[in-house]
Coordinates of C-alpha atoms in Angstrom, one line a residue:
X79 CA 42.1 -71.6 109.0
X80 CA 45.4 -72.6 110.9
X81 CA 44.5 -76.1 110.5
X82 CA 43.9 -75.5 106.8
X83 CA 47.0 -74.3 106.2
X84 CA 49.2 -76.7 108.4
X85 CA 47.8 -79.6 105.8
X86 CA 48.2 -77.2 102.8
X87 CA 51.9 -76.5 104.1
X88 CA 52.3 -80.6 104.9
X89 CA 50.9 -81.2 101.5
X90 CA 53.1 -79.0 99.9
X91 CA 56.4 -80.3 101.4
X92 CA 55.5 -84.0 100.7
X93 CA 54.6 -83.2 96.9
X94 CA 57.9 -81.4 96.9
X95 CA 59.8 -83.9 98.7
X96 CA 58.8 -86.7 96.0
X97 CA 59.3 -84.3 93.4
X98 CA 62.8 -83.8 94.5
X99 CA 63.3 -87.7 94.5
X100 CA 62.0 -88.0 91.2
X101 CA 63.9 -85.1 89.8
X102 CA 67.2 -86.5 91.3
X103 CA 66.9 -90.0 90.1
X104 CA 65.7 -88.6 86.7
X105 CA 69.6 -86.8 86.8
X106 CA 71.0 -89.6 88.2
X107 CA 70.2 -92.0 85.5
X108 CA 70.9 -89.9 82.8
X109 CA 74.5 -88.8 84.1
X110 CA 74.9 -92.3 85.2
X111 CA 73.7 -95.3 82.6
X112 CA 76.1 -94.6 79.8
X113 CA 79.1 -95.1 81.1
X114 CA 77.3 -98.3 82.8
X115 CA 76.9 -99.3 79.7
X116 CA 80.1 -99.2 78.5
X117 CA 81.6 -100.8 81.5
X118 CA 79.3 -103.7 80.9
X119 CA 80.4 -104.0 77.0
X120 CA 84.7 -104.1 78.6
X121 CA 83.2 -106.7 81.0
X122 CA 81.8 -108.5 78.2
X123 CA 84.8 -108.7 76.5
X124 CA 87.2 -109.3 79.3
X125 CA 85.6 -112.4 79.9
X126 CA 85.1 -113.2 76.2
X127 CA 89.1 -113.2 76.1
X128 CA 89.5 -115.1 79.4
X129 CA 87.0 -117.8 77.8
X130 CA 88.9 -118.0 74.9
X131 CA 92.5 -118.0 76.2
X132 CA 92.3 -118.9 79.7
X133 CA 94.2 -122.1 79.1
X134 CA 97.4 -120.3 77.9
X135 CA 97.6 -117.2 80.5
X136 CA 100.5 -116.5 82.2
X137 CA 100.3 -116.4 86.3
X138 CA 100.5 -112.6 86.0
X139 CA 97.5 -112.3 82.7
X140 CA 95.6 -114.1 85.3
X141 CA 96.4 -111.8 88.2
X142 CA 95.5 -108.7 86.1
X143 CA 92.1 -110.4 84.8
X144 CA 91.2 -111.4 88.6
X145 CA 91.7 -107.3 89.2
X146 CA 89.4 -106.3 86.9
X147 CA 86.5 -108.6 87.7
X148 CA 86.9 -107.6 91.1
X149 CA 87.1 -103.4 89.8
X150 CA 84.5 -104.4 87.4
X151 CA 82.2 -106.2 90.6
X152 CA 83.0 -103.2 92.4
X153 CA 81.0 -100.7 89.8
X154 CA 78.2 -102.8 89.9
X155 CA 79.1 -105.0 86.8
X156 CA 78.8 -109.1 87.4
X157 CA 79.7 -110.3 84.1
X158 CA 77.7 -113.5 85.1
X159 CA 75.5 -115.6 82.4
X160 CA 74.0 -114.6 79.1
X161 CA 74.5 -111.2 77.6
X162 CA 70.7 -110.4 78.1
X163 CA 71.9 -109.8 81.6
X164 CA 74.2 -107.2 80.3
X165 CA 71.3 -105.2 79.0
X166 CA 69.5 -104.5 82.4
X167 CA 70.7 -101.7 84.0
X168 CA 71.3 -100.9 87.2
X169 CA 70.7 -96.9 86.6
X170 CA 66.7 -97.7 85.3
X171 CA 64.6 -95.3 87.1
X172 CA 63.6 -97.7 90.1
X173 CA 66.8 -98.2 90.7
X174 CA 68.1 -94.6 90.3
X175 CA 64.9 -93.6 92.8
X176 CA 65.9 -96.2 95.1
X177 CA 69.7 -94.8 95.1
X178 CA 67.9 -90.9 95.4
X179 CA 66.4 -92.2 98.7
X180 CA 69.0 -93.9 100.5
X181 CA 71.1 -90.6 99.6
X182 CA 69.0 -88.1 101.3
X183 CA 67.9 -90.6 104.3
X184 CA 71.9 -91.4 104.6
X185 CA 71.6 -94.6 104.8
X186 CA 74.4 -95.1 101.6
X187 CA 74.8 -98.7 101.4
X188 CA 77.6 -98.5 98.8
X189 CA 76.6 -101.2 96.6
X190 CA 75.4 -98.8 93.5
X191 CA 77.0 -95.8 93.6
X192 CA 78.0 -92.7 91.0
X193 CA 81.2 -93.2 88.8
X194 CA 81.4 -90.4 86.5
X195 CA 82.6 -86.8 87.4
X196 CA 79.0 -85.4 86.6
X197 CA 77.4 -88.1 88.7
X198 CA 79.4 -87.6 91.8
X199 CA 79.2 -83.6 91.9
X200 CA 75.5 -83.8 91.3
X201 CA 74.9 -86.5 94.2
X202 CA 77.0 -83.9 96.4
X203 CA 74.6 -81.1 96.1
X204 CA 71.5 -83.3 95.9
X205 CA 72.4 -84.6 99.4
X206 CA 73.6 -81.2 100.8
X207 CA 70.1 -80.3 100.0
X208 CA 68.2 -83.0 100.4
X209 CA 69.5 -84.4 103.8
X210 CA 67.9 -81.0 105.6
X211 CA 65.1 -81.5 103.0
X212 CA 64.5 -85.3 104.5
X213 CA 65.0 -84.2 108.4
X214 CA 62.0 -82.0 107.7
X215 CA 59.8 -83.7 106.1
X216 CA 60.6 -86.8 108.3
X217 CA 59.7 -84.2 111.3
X218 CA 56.6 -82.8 109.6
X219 CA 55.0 -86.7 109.1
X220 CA 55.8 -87.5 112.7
X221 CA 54.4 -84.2 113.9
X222 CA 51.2 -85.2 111.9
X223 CA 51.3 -88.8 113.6
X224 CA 51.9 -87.6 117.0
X225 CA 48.1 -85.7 116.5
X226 CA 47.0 -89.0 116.6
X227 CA 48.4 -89.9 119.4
X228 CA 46.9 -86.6 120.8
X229 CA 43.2 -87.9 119.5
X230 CA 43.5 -91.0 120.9
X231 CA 45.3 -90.1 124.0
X232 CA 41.6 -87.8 125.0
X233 CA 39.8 -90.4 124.1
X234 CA 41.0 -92.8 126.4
X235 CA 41.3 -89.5 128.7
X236 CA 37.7 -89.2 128.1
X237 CA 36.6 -93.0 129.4
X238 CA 38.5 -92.1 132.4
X239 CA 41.9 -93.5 132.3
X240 CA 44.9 -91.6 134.3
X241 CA 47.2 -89.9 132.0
X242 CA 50.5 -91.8 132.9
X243 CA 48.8 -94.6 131.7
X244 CA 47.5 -93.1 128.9
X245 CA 50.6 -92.0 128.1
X246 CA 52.2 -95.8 128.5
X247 CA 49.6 -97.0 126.4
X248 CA 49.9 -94.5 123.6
X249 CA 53.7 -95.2 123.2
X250 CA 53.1 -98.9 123.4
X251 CA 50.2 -99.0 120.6
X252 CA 52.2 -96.9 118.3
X253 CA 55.9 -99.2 118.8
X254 CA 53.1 -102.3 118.4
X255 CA 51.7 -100.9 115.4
X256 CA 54.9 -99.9 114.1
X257 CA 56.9 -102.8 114.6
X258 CA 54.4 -105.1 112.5
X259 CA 53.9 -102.6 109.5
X260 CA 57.4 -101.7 109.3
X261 CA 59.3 -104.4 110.4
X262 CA 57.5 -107.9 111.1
X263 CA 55.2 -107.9 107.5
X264 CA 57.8 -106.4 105.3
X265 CA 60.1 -109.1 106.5
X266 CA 57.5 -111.6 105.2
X267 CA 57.9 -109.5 102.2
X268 CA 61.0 -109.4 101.5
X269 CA 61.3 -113.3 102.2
X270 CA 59.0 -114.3 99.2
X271 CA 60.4 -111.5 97.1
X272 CA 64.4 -112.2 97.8
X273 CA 64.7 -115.6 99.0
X274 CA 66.1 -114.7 102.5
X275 CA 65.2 -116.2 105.7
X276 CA 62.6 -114.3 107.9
X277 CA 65.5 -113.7 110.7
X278 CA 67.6 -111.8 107.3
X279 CA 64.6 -110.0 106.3
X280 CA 64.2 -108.5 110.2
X281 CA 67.2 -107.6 110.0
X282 CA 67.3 -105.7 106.7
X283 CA 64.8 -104.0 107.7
X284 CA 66.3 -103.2 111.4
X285 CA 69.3 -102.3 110.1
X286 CA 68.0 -100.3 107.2
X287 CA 65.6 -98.2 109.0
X288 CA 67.8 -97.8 111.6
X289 CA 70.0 -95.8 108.9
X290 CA 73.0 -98.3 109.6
X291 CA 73.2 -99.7 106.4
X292 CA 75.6 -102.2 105.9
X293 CA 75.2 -103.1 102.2
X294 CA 75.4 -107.0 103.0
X295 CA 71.8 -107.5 102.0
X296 CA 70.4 -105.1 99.9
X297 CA 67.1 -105.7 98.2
X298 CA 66.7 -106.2 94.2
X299 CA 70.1 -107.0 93.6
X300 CA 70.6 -111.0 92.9
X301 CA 70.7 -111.8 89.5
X302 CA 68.9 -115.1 89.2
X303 CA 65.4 -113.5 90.4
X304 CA 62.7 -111.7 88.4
X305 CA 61.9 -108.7 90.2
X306 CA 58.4 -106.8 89.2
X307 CA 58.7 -103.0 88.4
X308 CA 58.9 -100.3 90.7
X309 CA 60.1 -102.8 93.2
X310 CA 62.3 -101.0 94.4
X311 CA 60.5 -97.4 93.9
X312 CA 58.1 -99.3 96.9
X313 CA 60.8 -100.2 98.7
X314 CA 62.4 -96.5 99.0
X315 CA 59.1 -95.3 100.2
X316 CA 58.7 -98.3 102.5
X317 CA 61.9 -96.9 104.1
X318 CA 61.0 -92.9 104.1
X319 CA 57.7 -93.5 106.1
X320 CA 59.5 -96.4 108.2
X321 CA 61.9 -93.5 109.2
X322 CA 59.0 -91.1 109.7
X323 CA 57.8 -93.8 112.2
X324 CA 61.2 -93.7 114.3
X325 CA 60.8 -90.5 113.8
X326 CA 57.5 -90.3 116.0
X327 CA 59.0 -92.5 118.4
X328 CA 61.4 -89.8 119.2
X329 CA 58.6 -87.1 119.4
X330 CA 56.6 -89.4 121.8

């Protein structure tokens, strides 16, 4: 019975804890992609006018347009190529999901970020709430790993093997195991799927899952690739069991 409902109660926090996610991107992109969209359309037009006058600005026209590209590259907005570009957002859902998760993991790479009033309030009670919400779930999937360490660990108890060693080996086959899922064959990955070299895609994924998060590589975010849906949805989880795994490395 106590088993029972130790899975019940793990079931029920990770259902939750996705719910939460989804709920919070949900908010996110509906506080959030209007007023993207009108930052795009003032983009849009800045650079119509530079395109059309750039040959008569004055030194200090020129000064104030290099400002706002640089505010308007700041909020996200690279008023780069054709205006198709203009019309994908960086607040669709897989995005939005993707910005959910770095929130409540803390990694906050600062690359996409909430500009309105609304936006910024709600992202400050959806990571008071969420950060506690992520250390527990993080600790309830590691707890659930480290019982198969346990199983393994009296098996290899069981064939006769000292329990020092069975304890070196343990550790070892889950930093093994761990290291390619979550760090070696993700860089592969992420190679294919973003053009980096496999040294930059180890050291996304180091410095991502080590919570560190720079924002110098960030994944989905060049303009001149195709990206499939829910890339970046897969990527977010990627990251919350990749923390869960750092997460049994502690517990071990």
């Amino acid at each position: 019975k106590a088993m029972c409902s130790g899975k019940l109660q793990t079931a029920l926090l990770v259902a939750g804890y996705f719910v939460y996610l989804l709920v919070g991107a949900a908010v996110f992109q509906a506080l959030e992609r209007t007023a993207e969209k009108q930052e795009k359309m003032a983009a849009a037009q800045m650079k119509e006018a530079f395109l059309q006058n750039f040959t008569q600005l004055t030194v200090a026209e020129m000064e104030q347009f290099m400002k706002n590209l640089i505010e308007a590259i700041q909020n996200g907005v690279y008023p780069v190529g054709n205006e198709s570009q203009f019309e994908e957002s960086n607040w669709d859902f897989s995005n939005s999901f993707f910005f959910a998760g770095t929130v409540v993991s803390t990694i906050g790479y600062g690359t996409l970020h909430p500009k309105t009033a609304g936006g910024q309030i709600f992202c400050v009670f959806f990571a008071l709430f969420g950060i506690p919400l992520n250390i527990v779930f993080l600790h309830r999937v590691g707890k659930m790993l480290s019982l198969l360490c346990k199983k393994l660990g009296k098996f290899l108890y069981e064939k006769g093997m000292r329990k020092k060693k069975i304890k070196f080996l343990t550790l070892l086959f889950f930093l093994a195991t761990g290291i390619l899922v979550f760090l070696c064959l993700p860089s592969v990955f992420f190679q294919i799927t973003e053009g980096w070299s496999y040294s930059e895609g180890i050291y996304f994924a180091f410095i991502t899952l080590s919570t560190i998060g720079f924002g110098d590589y960030v994944v989905g975010k060049q303009s001149d690739r195709k990206y499939f849906s829910y890339y970046r949805v897969l990527v977010a989880i990627w990251i919350l069991f990749g923390l869960a795994w750092i997460a049994l490395l502690f517990n071990l």
